Amino acid sequence: MNERPTSDVRRPTSGESGIDRAIAAIRGGALVGMPTETVYGLAANALDADAVVRVFAAKGRPSFDPLIVHVADAEQAWTVCVPSDRARRLAAAFWPGPLTLILRRRPNVPDVVTSGLDTVGVRCPDHPLALALIRGAGVPLAAPSANRFGRISPTTAAHVREQLGDAVAVVLDGGPCRVGIESTVLVPDPAPIILRPGGLTRERIAALLGEPVALADAAQRLGSLPRASPGLLASHYAPRTPMQLIDGAFPSDDEVAVLSWRGDHLPERSRAIETLSARGDLAEAATRLFAAMRRLDASGARLIRAELVPDHDLGLGINDRLRRAAGGG
Ligand code: TXA
Ligand code: MG
């Protein structure tokens, strides 16, 4: 699965491998670019408040947006939060994997990780380098996506170096991310509700639990966060170039870049075109989404026009990212 030799931003100074230096960096309170199956994370020791403060500073992230704590297995998860019956079943079925559970936190989790909430988001990433880093460091890792706040999440080690190269001690290179969009964030209790659609589909969660799974609207998402600002969740995952969603044929325009679902209704003239999946495969589209947005952003277009994908399965997460990139909630 996308495994490659590790590399990092600095030249090796000894015979140590990238993973050894990454483990030492975490133990020393520094930050590591960590590959996961979803997107790259900016990881720090979740139990070290000073290290976690460095994560917020490096990202330019407001302190009222809590971080996800990454663990090597469910047993380690239950050292930082209190599992419910649903949480145990979901973890057993879907971890390692792209599912973040919001659960009541234990007192060992610093306030800065949860922005003072009495809940914490936990997930076990499905990537051998992430698991090796967590196990080697011997602590859970707080990690947001390794992008500057509000910008496009990184799906390669090079993306991390571009945006945060100066802030990290090591970037572990795990190759391009397999899933390509972030984890699904789920509040399991008292009734399951998805705060952020992502790499694990609502359909699979509902099938496992045997009950309906709600999808939070913008107000519920904001309500789940402390001192939420209206701008916090609306505009996100955004390229620098303005982005607009369209329905139907793409108009011809040499200055406009096009983000197409299957390559239908393409314009005669455009600045650049990216097709997410010519064969109409939502998993392929998710894997390609963020890198395609970055390429269009770099094309010099004055505007990116994008179309939504079908609104089911991974399409929920893809459309959420497209809407937010276009500045809508
Ligand atoms: O796939 C992922 O989830 C990636 C990789 C690195 O694991 N991480 C990621 O982290 O996307 P970040 O920080 O970019 O997004 C975390 C989301 C935010 O929307 C945050 O508000 C929400 O999870 N979150 C974290 N803890 C929460 C809590 N206690 N209650 C409600 N929402 C929470
Ligand atoms: Mg993020």
mmCIF file of C-alpha atoms and ligand atoms in Angstrom:
data_model
loop_
_atom_site.group_PDB
_atom_site.id
_atom_site.type_symbol
_atom_site.label_atom_id
_atom_site.label_comp_id
_atom_site.label_asym_id
_atom_site.label_seq_id
_atom_site.Cartn_x
_atom_site.Cartn_y
_atom_site.Cartn_z
ATOM 1 C CA MET A 1 0.000 0.000 0.000
ATOM 2 C CA ASN A 2 1.911 3.007 -1.286
ATOM 3 C CA GLU A 3 4.943 2.130 0.767
ATOM 4 C CA ARG A 4 8.229 3.743 -0.032
ATOM 5 C CA PRO A 5 11.514 4.221 1.726
ATOM 6 C CA THR A 6 11.207 7.024 4.232
ATOM 7 C CA SER A 7 12.772 10.377 3.534
ATOM 8 C CA ASP A 8 12.641 13.748 5.217
ATOM 9 C CA VAL A 9 13.290 17.424 4.770
ATOM 10 C CA ARG A 10 16.823 17.327 6.140
ATOM 11 C CA ARG A 11 19.666 15.214 4.858
ATOM 12 C CA PRO A 12 20.317 12.169 6.983
ATOM 13 C CA THR A 13 23.174 12.976 9.334
ATOM 14 C CA SER A 14 23.657 9.466 10.627
ATOM 15 C CA GLY A 15 22.669 5.926 9.835
ATOM 16 C CA GLU A 16 19.296 6.462 11.479
ATOM 17 C CA SER A 17 16.227 5.865 9.343
ATOM 18 C CA GLY A 18 13.487 8.438 8.861
ATOM 19 C CA ILE A 19 11.187 6.603 11.240
ATOM 20 C CA ASP A 20 13.803 6.606 14.015
ATOM 21 C CA ARG A 21 14.343 10.329 13.633
ATOM 22 C CA ALA A 22 10.588 10.911 13.543
ATOM 23 C CA ILE A 23 10.167 8.964 16.791
ATOM 24 C CA ALA A 24 12.980 10.974 18.406
ATOM 25 C CA ALA A 25 11.383 14.215 17.183
ATOM 26 C CA ILE A 26 8.012 13.338 18.741
ATOM 27 C CA ARG A 27 9.704 12.388 22.014
ATOM 28 C CA GLY A 28 11.551 15.712 21.957
ATOM 29 C CA GLY A 29 8.321 17.711 21.556
ATOM 30 C CA ALA A 30 8.863 18.508 17.836
ATOM 31 C CA LEU A 31 6.445 18.077 14.909
ATOM 32 C CA VAL A 32 6.412 15.327 12.273
ATOM 33 C CA GLY A 33 4.707 15.163 8.876
ATOM 34 C CA MET A 34 2.879 11.843 9.114
ATOM 35 C CA PRO A 35 1.351 9.916 6.216
ATOM 36 C CA THR A 36 -2.062 8.351 6.798
ATOM 37 C CA GLU A 37 -4.469 6.644 4.426
ATOM 38 C CA THR A 38 -6.613 9.818 4.263
ATOM 39 C CA VAL A 39 -4.306 12.855 4.123
ATOM 40 C CA TYR A 40 -0.948 13.749 5.689
ATOM 41 C CA GLY A 41 -1.085 14.882 9.323
ATOM 42 C CA LEU A 42 1.036 17.305 11.331
ATOM 43 C CA ALA A 43 1.757 15.169 14.381
ATOM 44 C CA ALA A 44 2.820 15.943 17.938
ATOM 45 C CA ASN A 45 2.718 14.110 21.273
ATOM 46 C CA ALA A 46 -0.948 14.493 22.230
ATOM 47 C CA LEU A 47 -0.114 14.366 25.943
ATOM 48 C CA ASP A 48 2.428 17.246 25.723
ATOM 49 C CA ALA A 49 0.542 20.570 25.766
ATOM 50 C CA ASP A 50 3.610 22.566 24.633
ATOM 51 C CA ALA A 51 4.102 20.329 21.587
ATOM 52 C CA VAL A 52 0.410 20.635 20.699
ATOM 53 C CA VAL A 53 0.600 24.440 20.926
ATOM 54 C CA ARG A 54 3.350 24.240 18.270
ATOM 55 C CA VAL A 55 0.919 22.431 15.951
ATOM 56 C CA PHE A 56 -1.633 25.253 16.178
ATOM 57 C CA ALA A 57 1.115 27.848 15.625
ATOM 58 C CA ALA A 58 2.596 26.049 12.601
ATOM 59 C CA LYS A 59 -0.804 25.715 10.916
ATOM 60 C CA GLY A 60 -2.032 29.183 11.808
ATOM 61 C CA ARG A 61 -5.065 27.374 13.221
ATOM 62 C CA PRO A 62 -7.413 29.053 15.703
ATOM 63 C CA SER A 63 -7.130 27.486 19.141
ATOM 64 C CA PHE A 64 -10.881 26.817 19.282
ATOM 65 C CA ASP A 65 -10.753 24.126 16.574
ATOM 66 C CA PRO A 66 -9.908 20.824 18.332
ATOM 67 C CA LEU A 67 -7.430 18.223 17.058
ATOM 68 C CA ILE A 68 -7.874 14.495 16.396
ATOM 69 C CA VAL A 69 -5.831 12.119 18.574
ATOM 70 C CA HIS A 70 -4.299 9.220 16.633
ATOM 71 C CA VAL A 71 -3.813 5.863 18.305
ATOM 72 C CA ALA A 72 -2.304 2.510 17.329
ATOM 73 C CA ASP A 73 -5.344 0.485 18.401
ATOM 74 C CA ALA A 74 -8.630 0.645 20.305
ATOM 75 C CA GLU A 75 -6.973 -0.261 23.590
ATOM 76 C CA GLN A 76 -4.774 2.827 23.354
ATOM 77 C CA ALA A 77 -7.817 4.911 22.354
ATOM 78 C CA TRP A 78 -9.597 3.988 25.580
ATOM 79 C CA THR A 79 -6.646 5.458 27.558
ATOM 80 C CA VAL A 80 -7.646 8.953 26.356
ATOM 81 C CA CYS A 81 -11.440 8.604 26.130
ATOM 82 C CA VAL A 82 -14.346 6.598 27.527
ATOM 83 C CA PRO A 83 -15.749 4.082 25.021
ATOM 84 C CA SER A 84 -19.473 3.494 24.626
ATOM 85 C CA ASP A 85 -21.043 0.334 23.265
ATOM 86 C CA ARG A 86 -21.386 1.895 19.789
ATOM 87 C CA ALA A 87 -17.792 3.135 19.924
ATOM 88 C CA ARG A 88 -16.459 -0.340 20.697
ATOM 89 C CA ARG A 89 -18.405 -1.877 17.821
ATOM 90 C CA LEU A 90 -17.341 0.833 15.363
ATOM 91 C CA ALA A 91 -13.694 0.605 16.398
ATOM 92 C CA ALA A 92 -13.705 -3.183 16.088
ATOM 93 C CA ALA A 93 -15.227 -2.981 12.607
ATOM 94 C CA PHE A 94 -13.491 0.030 11.061
ATOM 95 C CA TRP A 95 -10.119 0.597 12.758
ATOM 96 C CA PRO A 96 -7.515 0.987 11.463
ATOM 97 C CA GLY A 97 -9.400 3.218 9.027
ATOM 98 C CA PRO A 98 -10.851 6.631 8.133
ATOM 99 C CA LEU A 99 -13.257 6.989 11.078
ATOM 100 C CA THR A 100 -12.869 9.539 13.897
ATOM 101 C CA LEU A 101 -15.021 8.954 16.980
ATOM 102 C CA ILE A 102 -15.987 11.850 19.256
ATOM 103 C CA LEU A 103 -16.070 10.499 22.822
ATOM 104 C CA ARG A 104 -15.865 11.748 26.394
ATOM 105 C CA ARG A 105 -12.235 12.505 27.144
ATOM 106 C CA ARG A 106 -10.160 11.385 30.084
ATOM 107 C CA PRO A 107 -8.252 13.903 32.265
ATOM 108 C CA ASN A 108 -4.841 13.035 30.749
ATOM 109 C CA VAL A 109 -5.746 14.845 27.500
ATOM 110 C CA PRO A 110 -4.547 18.465 27.656
ATOM 111 C CA ASP A 111 -7.218 21.163 27.180
ATOM 112 C CA VAL A 112 -5.361 22.549 24.183
ATOM 113 C CA VAL A 113 -6.008 19.326 22.206
ATOM 114 C CA THR A 114 -9.784 19.501 22.663
ATOM 115 C CA SER A 115 -10.089 23.295 22.806
ATOM 116 C CA GLY A 116 -11.491 22.822 26.280
ATOM 117 C CA LEU A 117 -14.325 20.491 25.175
ATOM 118 C CA ASP A 118 -15.122 17.512 27.400
ATOM 119 C CA THR A 119 -14.982 15.307 24.297
ATOM 120 C CA VAL A 120 -12.016 14.203 22.195
ATOM 121 C CA GLY A 121 -11.806 12.942 18.600
ATOM 122 C CA VAL A 122 -9.862 9.674 18.271
ATOM 123 C CA ARG A 123 -8.908 7.540 15.317
ATOM 124 C CA CYS A 124 -6.553 4.717 14.368
ATOM 125 C CA PRO A 125 -4.994 5.471 10.961
ATOM 126 C CA ASP A 126 -4.580 2.701 8.384
ATOM 127 C CA HIS A 127 -0.994 3.364 7.364
ATOM 128 C CA PRO A 128 2.073 1.347 8.384
ATOM 129 C CA LEU A 129 4.288 4.427 8.912
ATOM 130 C CA ALA A 130 1.693 6.192 11.071
ATOM 131 C CA LEU A 131 1.236 3.060 13.186
ATOM 132 C CA ALA A 132 5.020 2.602 13.474
ATOM 133 C CA LEU A 133 5.387 6.225 14.593
ATOM 134 C CA ILE A 134 2.637 5.979 17.237
ATOM 135 C CA ARG A 135 3.952 2.663 18.557
ATOM 136 C CA GLY A 136 7.579 3.798 18.468
ATOM 137 C CA ALA A 137 6.878 7.082 20.252
ATOM 138 C CA GLY A 138 4.739 5.206 22.773
ATOM 139 C CA VAL A 139 2.168 8.013 22.976
ATOM 140 C CA PRO A 140 -1.001 8.997 21.115
ATOM 141 C CA LEU A 141 -0.408 11.685 18.477
ATOM 142 C CA ALA A 142 -2.498 14.806 18.016
ATOM 143 C CA ALA A 143 -2.542 15.580 14.297
ATOM 144 C CA PRO A 144 -4.589 17.886 12.122
ATOM 145 C CA SER A 145 -4.199 17.738 8.364
ATOM 146 C CA ALA A 146 -0.721 19.107 7.516
ATOM 147 C CA ASN A 147 -1.841 22.200 5.593
ATOM 148 C CA ARG A 148 -1.975 25.864 6.518
ATOM 149 C CA PHE A 149 -5.355 26.589 8.110
ATOM 150 C CA GLY A 150 -8.203 26.722 5.578
ATOM 151 C CA ARG A 151 -6.120 25.520 2.638
ATOM 152 C CA ILE A 152 -6.061 22.288 0.660
ATOM 153 C CA SER A 153 -5.123 19.182 2.643
ATOM 154 C CA PRO A 154 -1.869 17.462 1.594
ATOM 155 C CA THR A 155 -1.959 14.039 -0.043
ATOM 156 C CA THR A 156 1.792 13.715 -0.712
ATOM 157 C CA ALA A 157 4.937 14.365 1.347
ATOM 158 C CA ALA A 158 5.895 17.113 -1.146
ATOM 159 C CA HIS A 159 2.654 18.979 -0.350
ATOM 160 C CA VAL A 160 3.598 18.967 3.344
ATOM 161 C CA ARG A 161 7.078 20.293 2.624
ATOM 162 C CA GLU A 162 5.637 23.078 0.437
ATOM 163 C CA GLN A 163 3.272 24.397 3.116
ATOM 164 C CA LEU A 164 4.917 23.451 6.408
ATOM 165 C CA GLY A 165 8.486 22.423 5.585
ATOM 166 C CA ASP A 166 10.007 24.894 8.018
ATOM 167 C CA ALA A 167 7.810 23.858 10.944
ATOM 168 C CA VAL A 168 8.448 20.114 10.905
ATOM 169 C CA ALA A 169 11.505 18.203 12.068
ATOM 170 C CA VAL A 170 10.820 15.286 9.716
ATOM 171 C CA VAL A 171 8.343 14.463 6.948
ATOM 172 C CA LEU A 172 7.834 10.728 6.649
ATOM 173 C CA ASP A 173 7.171 9.875 3.004
ATOM 174 C CA GLY A 174 4.476 7.221 2.764
ATOM 175 C CA GLY A 175 3.648 7.915 -0.874
ATOM 176 C CA PRO A 176 0.365 9.388 -2.120
ATOM 177 C CA CYS A 177 -2.586 8.891 0.253
ATOM 178 C CA ARG A 178 -4.852 5.996 -0.714
ATOM 179 C CA VAL A 179 -8.197 7.491 0.380
ATOM 180 C CA GLY A 180 -7.461 11.135 -0.416
ATOM 181 C CA ILE A 181 -10.105 12.893 1.720
ATOM 182 C CA GLU A 182 -10.120 13.177 5.506
ATOM 183 C CA SER A 183 -11.716 10.761 7.927
ATOM 184 C CA THR A 184 -15.431 10.700 8.664
ATOM 185 C CA VAL A 185 -16.013 12.460 12.008
ATOM 186 C CA LEU A 186 -18.820 10.723 13.927
ATOM 187 C CA VAL A 187 -20.509 11.466 17.246
ATOM 188 C CA PRO A 188 -21.753 7.960 18.145
ATOM 189 C CA ASP A 189 -23.977 8.834 21.121
ATOM 190 C CA PRO A 190 -26.733 9.268 22.110
ATOM 191 C CA ALA A 191 -27.659 8.760 18.421
ATOM 192 C CA PRO A 192 -25.056 8.546 15.633
ATOM 193 C CA ILE A 193 -24.487 11.779 13.732
ATOM 194 C CA ILE A 194 -21.771 12.576 11.173
ATOM 195 C CA LEU A 195 -20.106 15.956 11.768
ATOM 196 C CA ARG A 196 -17.861 15.659 8.706
ATOM 197 C CA PRO A 197 -18.480 13.163 5.885
ATOM 198 C CA GLY A 198 -15.211 11.536 4.808
ATOM 199 C CA GLY A 199 -13.353 8.385 3.916
ATOM 200 C CA LEU A 200 -15.732 5.949 5.631
ATOM 201 C CA THR A 201 -19.206 6.071 4.116
ATOM 202 C CA ARG A 202 -22.411 6.787 6.017
ATOM 203 C CA GLU A 203 -23.870 3.678 4.355
ATOM 204 C CA ARG A 204 -21.228 1.388 5.894
ATOM 205 C CA ILE A 205 -21.614 2.944 9.354
ATOM 206 C CA ALA A 206 -25.407 2.579 9.241
ATOM 207 C CA ALA A 207 -25.134 -1.036 8.046
ATOM 208 C CA LEU A 208 -22.787 -1.928 10.906
ATOM 209 C CA LEU A 209 -24.845 -0.205 13.603
ATOM 210 C CA GLY A 210 -28.180 -1.327 12.165
ATOM 211 C CA GLU A 211 -29.709 2.119 12.681
ATOM 212 C CA PRO A 212 -29.956 5.388 10.752
ATOM 213 C CA VAL A 213 -26.960 7.725 10.825
ATOM 214 C CA ALA A 214 -27.756 11.428 10.647
ATOM 215 C CA LEU A 215 -25.692 13.980 8.771
ATOM 216 C CA ALA A 216 -25.124 17.202 10.717
ATOM 217 C CA ASP A 217 -26.233 20.405 9.062
ATOM 218 C CA ALA A 218 -24.065 23.527 9.254
ATOM 219 C CA ALA A 219 -25.715 24.688 12.478
ATOM 220 C CA GLN A 220 -25.157 21.338 14.175
ATOM 221 C CA ARG A 221 -21.514 21.282 13.057
ATOM 222 C CA LEU A 222 -20.949 24.721 14.495
ATOM 223 C CA GLY A 223 -22.851 23.780 17.639
ATOM 224 C CA SER A 224 -20.426 20.909 18.251
ATOM 225 C CA LEU A 225 -17.469 23.257 18.487
ATOM 226 C CA PRO A 226 -16.521 25.758 21.179
ATOM 227 C CA ARG A 227 -16.920 29.465 20.426
ATOM 228 C CA ALA A 228 -17.445 28.608 16.794
ATOM 229 C CA SER A 229 -17.042 31.417 14.297
ATOM 230 C CA PRO A 230 -19.312 31.360 11.236
ATOM 231 C CA GLY A 231 -16.301 31.461 8.941
ATOM 232 C CA LEU A 232 -14.667 28.500 10.603
ATOM 233 C CA LEU A 233 -16.346 25.721 8.726
ATOM 234 C CA ALA A 234 -17.799 27.478 5.697
ATOM 235 C CA SER A 235 -14.712 28.302 3.664
ATOM 236 C CA HIS A 236 -12.150 25.528 3.905
ATOM 237 C CA TYR A 237 -10.056 23.223 1.742
ATOM 238 C CA ALA A 238 -9.758 26.270 -0.464
ATOM 239 C CA PRO A 239 -7.475 26.948 -3.407
ATOM 240 C CA ARG A 240 -6.198 30.535 -3.759
ATOM 241 C CA THR A 241 -8.033 30.853 -7.057
ATOM 242 C CA PRO A 242 -11.748 31.535 -6.564
ATOM 243 C CA MET A 243 -13.841 28.433 -7.114
ATOM 244 C CA GLN A 244 -17.426 28.218 -8.340
ATOM 245 C CA LEU A 245 -19.782 25.245 -8.541
ATOM 246 C CA ILE A 246 -21.739 24.833 -11.757
ATOM 247 C CA ASP A 247 -24.474 22.536 -12.961
ATOM 248 C CA GLY A 248 -24.575 21.537 -16.639
ATOM 249 C CA ALA A 249 -22.112 22.297 -19.447
ATOM 250 C CA PHE A 250 -18.878 24.144 -18.678
ATOM 251 C CA PRO A 251 -18.747 27.427 -20.655
ATOM 252 C CA SER A 252 -15.656 27.980 -22.843
ATOM 253 C CA ASP A 253 -13.179 30.444 -21.355
ATOM 254 C CA ASP A 254 -9.383 30.522 -21.775
ATOM 255 C CA GLU A 255 -8.964 31.979 -18.308
ATOM 256 C CA VAL A 256 -11.063 29.451 -16.442
ATOM 257 C CA ALA A 257 -9.911 26.063 -15.149
ATOM 258 C CA VAL A 258 -12.297 23.114 -15.011
ATOM 259 C CA LEU A 259 -12.727 20.410 -12.373
ATOM 260 C CA SER A 260 -14.862 17.718 -13.951
ATOM 261 C CA TRP A 261 -16.374 14.577 -12.426
ATOM 262 C CA ARG A 262 -16.285 12.169 -15.409
ATOM 263 C CA GLY A 263 -15.106 14.359 -18.273
ATOM 264 C CA ASP A 264 -18.638 15.035 -19.540
ATOM 265 C CA HIS A 265 -19.772 18.489 -20.759
ATOM 266 C CA LEU A 266 -16.201 19.766 -21.134
ATOM 267 C CA PRO A 267 -15.676 23.204 -22.733
ATOM 268 C CA GLU A 268 -13.915 23.723 -26.071
ATOM 269 C CA ARG A 269 -11.491 26.163 -24.513
ATOM 270 C CA SER A 270 -10.214 26.391 -20.949
ATOM 271 C CA ARG A 271 -7.085 27.177 -18.981
ATOM 272 C CA ALA A 272 -6.731 23.627 -17.661
ATOM 273 C CA ILE A 273 -8.926 20.578 -17.107
ATOM 274 C CA GLU A 274 -8.870 17.907 -14.414
ATOM 275 C CA THR A 275 -11.208 14.925 -14.572
ATOM 276 C CA LEU A 276 -11.749 13.160 -11.224
ATOM 277 C CA SER A 277 -12.741 9.752 -12.600
ATOM 278 C CA ALA A 278 -13.479 9.057 -16.261
ATOM 279 C CA ARG A 279 -14.924 5.670 -15.240
ATOM 280 C CA GLY A 280 -17.191 7.255 -12.634
ATOM 281 C CA ASP A 281 -15.493 5.689 -9.607
ATOM 282 C CA LEU A 282 -16.012 7.745 -6.423
ATOM 283 C CA ALA A 283 -13.015 6.155 -4.670
ATOM 284 C CA GLU A 284 -10.732 7.166 -7.542
ATOM 285 C CA ALA A 285 -12.278 10.655 -7.493
ATOM 286 C CA ALA A 286 -11.589 11.026 -3.752
ATOM 287 C CA THR A 287 -7.981 9.914 -4.174
ATOM 288 C CA ARG A 288 -7.425 12.468 -6.921
ATOM 289 C CA LEU A 289 -9.466 15.407 -5.574
ATOM 290 C CA PHE A 290 -6.990 17.502 -3.573
ATOM 291 C CA ALA A 291 -4.019 17.060 -5.940
ATOM 292 C CA ALA A 292 -6.281 18.020 -8.870
ATOM 293 C CA MET A 293 -7.414 21.155 -7.023
ATOM 294 C CA ARG A 294 -3.771 22.066 -6.391
ATOM 295 C CA ARG A 295 -2.855 21.669 -10.074
ATOM 296 C CA LEU A 296 -5.785 23.827 -11.183
ATOM 297 C CA ASP A 297 -4.838 26.394 -8.543
ATOM 298 C CA ALA A 298 -1.339 26.540 -10.064
ATOM 299 C CA SER A 299 -2.640 26.875 -13.647
ATOM 300 C CA GLY A 300 -2.907 30.652 -13.527
ATOM 301 C CA ALA A 301 -6.669 30.621 -14.098
ATOM 302 C CA ARG A 302 -8.729 33.508 -12.724
ATOM 303 C CA LEU A 303 -11.489 31.092 -11.716
ATOM 304 C CA ILE A 304 -11.949 27.357 -11.177
ATOM 305 C CA ARG A 305 -15.346 25.963 -12.175
ATOM 306 C CA ALA A 306 -16.249 22.611 -10.623
ATOM 307 C CA GLU A 307 -19.193 20.243 -10.769
ATOM 308 C CA LEU A 308 -20.461 18.089 -7.921
ATOM 309 C CA VAL A 309 -20.259 14.285 -7.980
ATOM 310 C CA PRO A 310 -23.164 11.906 -7.133
ATOM 311 C CA ASP A 311 -24.287 12.541 -3.549
ATOM 312 C CA HIS A 312 -23.874 9.067 -2.031
ATOM 313 C CA ASP A 313 -21.087 6.936 -0.562
ATOM 314 C CA LEU A 314 -17.725 8.759 -0.892
ATOM 315 C CA GLY A 315 -19.547 11.408 -2.934
ATOM 316 C CA LEU A 316 -20.840 12.923 0.326
ATOM 317 C CA GLY A 317 -17.302 13.687 1.484
ATOM 318 C CA ILE A 318 -16.138 14.848 -1.959
ATOM 319 C CA ASN A 319 -19.106 17.217 -2.369
ATOM 320 C CA ASP A 320 -18.583 18.571 1.158
ATOM 321 C CA ARG A 321 -14.986 19.497 0.220
ATOM 322 C CA LEU A 322 -16.073 20.997 -3.133
ATOM 323 C CA ARG A 323 -18.792 23.107 -1.498
ATOM 324 C CA ARG A 324 -16.449 24.372 1.174
ATOM 325 C CA ALA A 325 -13.696 25.114 -1.365
ATOM 326 C CA ALA A 326 -16.288 27.213 -3.191
ATOM 327 C CA GLY A 327 -16.966 29.048 0.051
ATOM 328 C CA GLY A 328 -20.381 27.581 0.849
ATOM 329 C CA GLY A 329 -21.244 25.756 4.084
HETATM 330 O O1 TXA B 1 -8.282 12.077 8.129
HETATM 331 C C1 TXA B 1 -8.179 12.894 9.042
HETATM 332 O O2 TXA B 1 -9.068 13.046 9.908
HETATM 333 C C2 TXA B 1 -6.911 13.746 9.089
HETATM 334 C C3 TXA B 1 -5.721 12.822 9.306
HETATM 335 C C4 TXA B 1 -4.439 13.559 9.521
HETATM 336 O O3 TXA B 1 -6.001 11.965 10.401
HETATM 337 N N1 TXA B 1 -6.984 14.734 10.116
HETATM 338 C C5 TXA B 1 -7.791 15.821 10.009
HETATM 339 O O4 TXA B 1 -7.681 16.688 11.082
HETATM 340 O O5 TXA B 1 -8.525 16.021 9.073
HETATM 341 P P1 TXA B 1 -8.272 18.172 11.035
HETATM 342 O O6 TXA B 1 -7.765 18.802 12.284
HETATM 343 O O7 TXA B 1 -7.941 18.811 9.760
HETATM 344 O O8 TXA B 1 -9.825 17.967 11.185
HETATM 345 C C6 TXA B 1 -10.364 17.522 12.409
HETATM 346 C C7 TXA B 1 -11.840 17.741 12.457
HETATM 347 C C8 TXA B 1 -12.172 19.214 12.576
HETATM 348 O O9 TXA B 1 -13.301 19.471 11.766
HETATM 349 C C9 TXA B 1 -12.502 19.360 14.060
HETATM 350 O O10 TXA B 1 -13.376 20.436 14.277
HETATM 351 C C10 TXA B 1 -13.136 18.019 14.367
HETATM 352 O O11 TXA B 1 -12.383 17.088 13.606
HETATM 353 N N2 TXA B 1 -13.020 17.652 15.798
HETATM 354 C C11 TXA B 1 -11.920 17.277 16.480
HETATM 355 N N3 TXA B 1 -12.205 17.045 17.783
HETATM 356 C C12 TXA B 1 -13.523 17.304 17.931
HETATM 357 C C13 TXA B 1 -14.423 17.266 19.044
HETATM 358 N N4 TXA B 1 -14.016 16.937 20.276
HETATM 359 N N5 TXA B 1 -15.717 17.595 18.815
HETATM 360 C C14 TXA B 1 -16.151 17.925 17.568
HETATM 361 N N6 TXA B 1 -15.349 17.986 16.481
HETATM 362 C C15 TXA B 1 -14.055 17.680 16.659
HETATM 363 MG MG MG B 2 -7.922 19.949 8.085
#
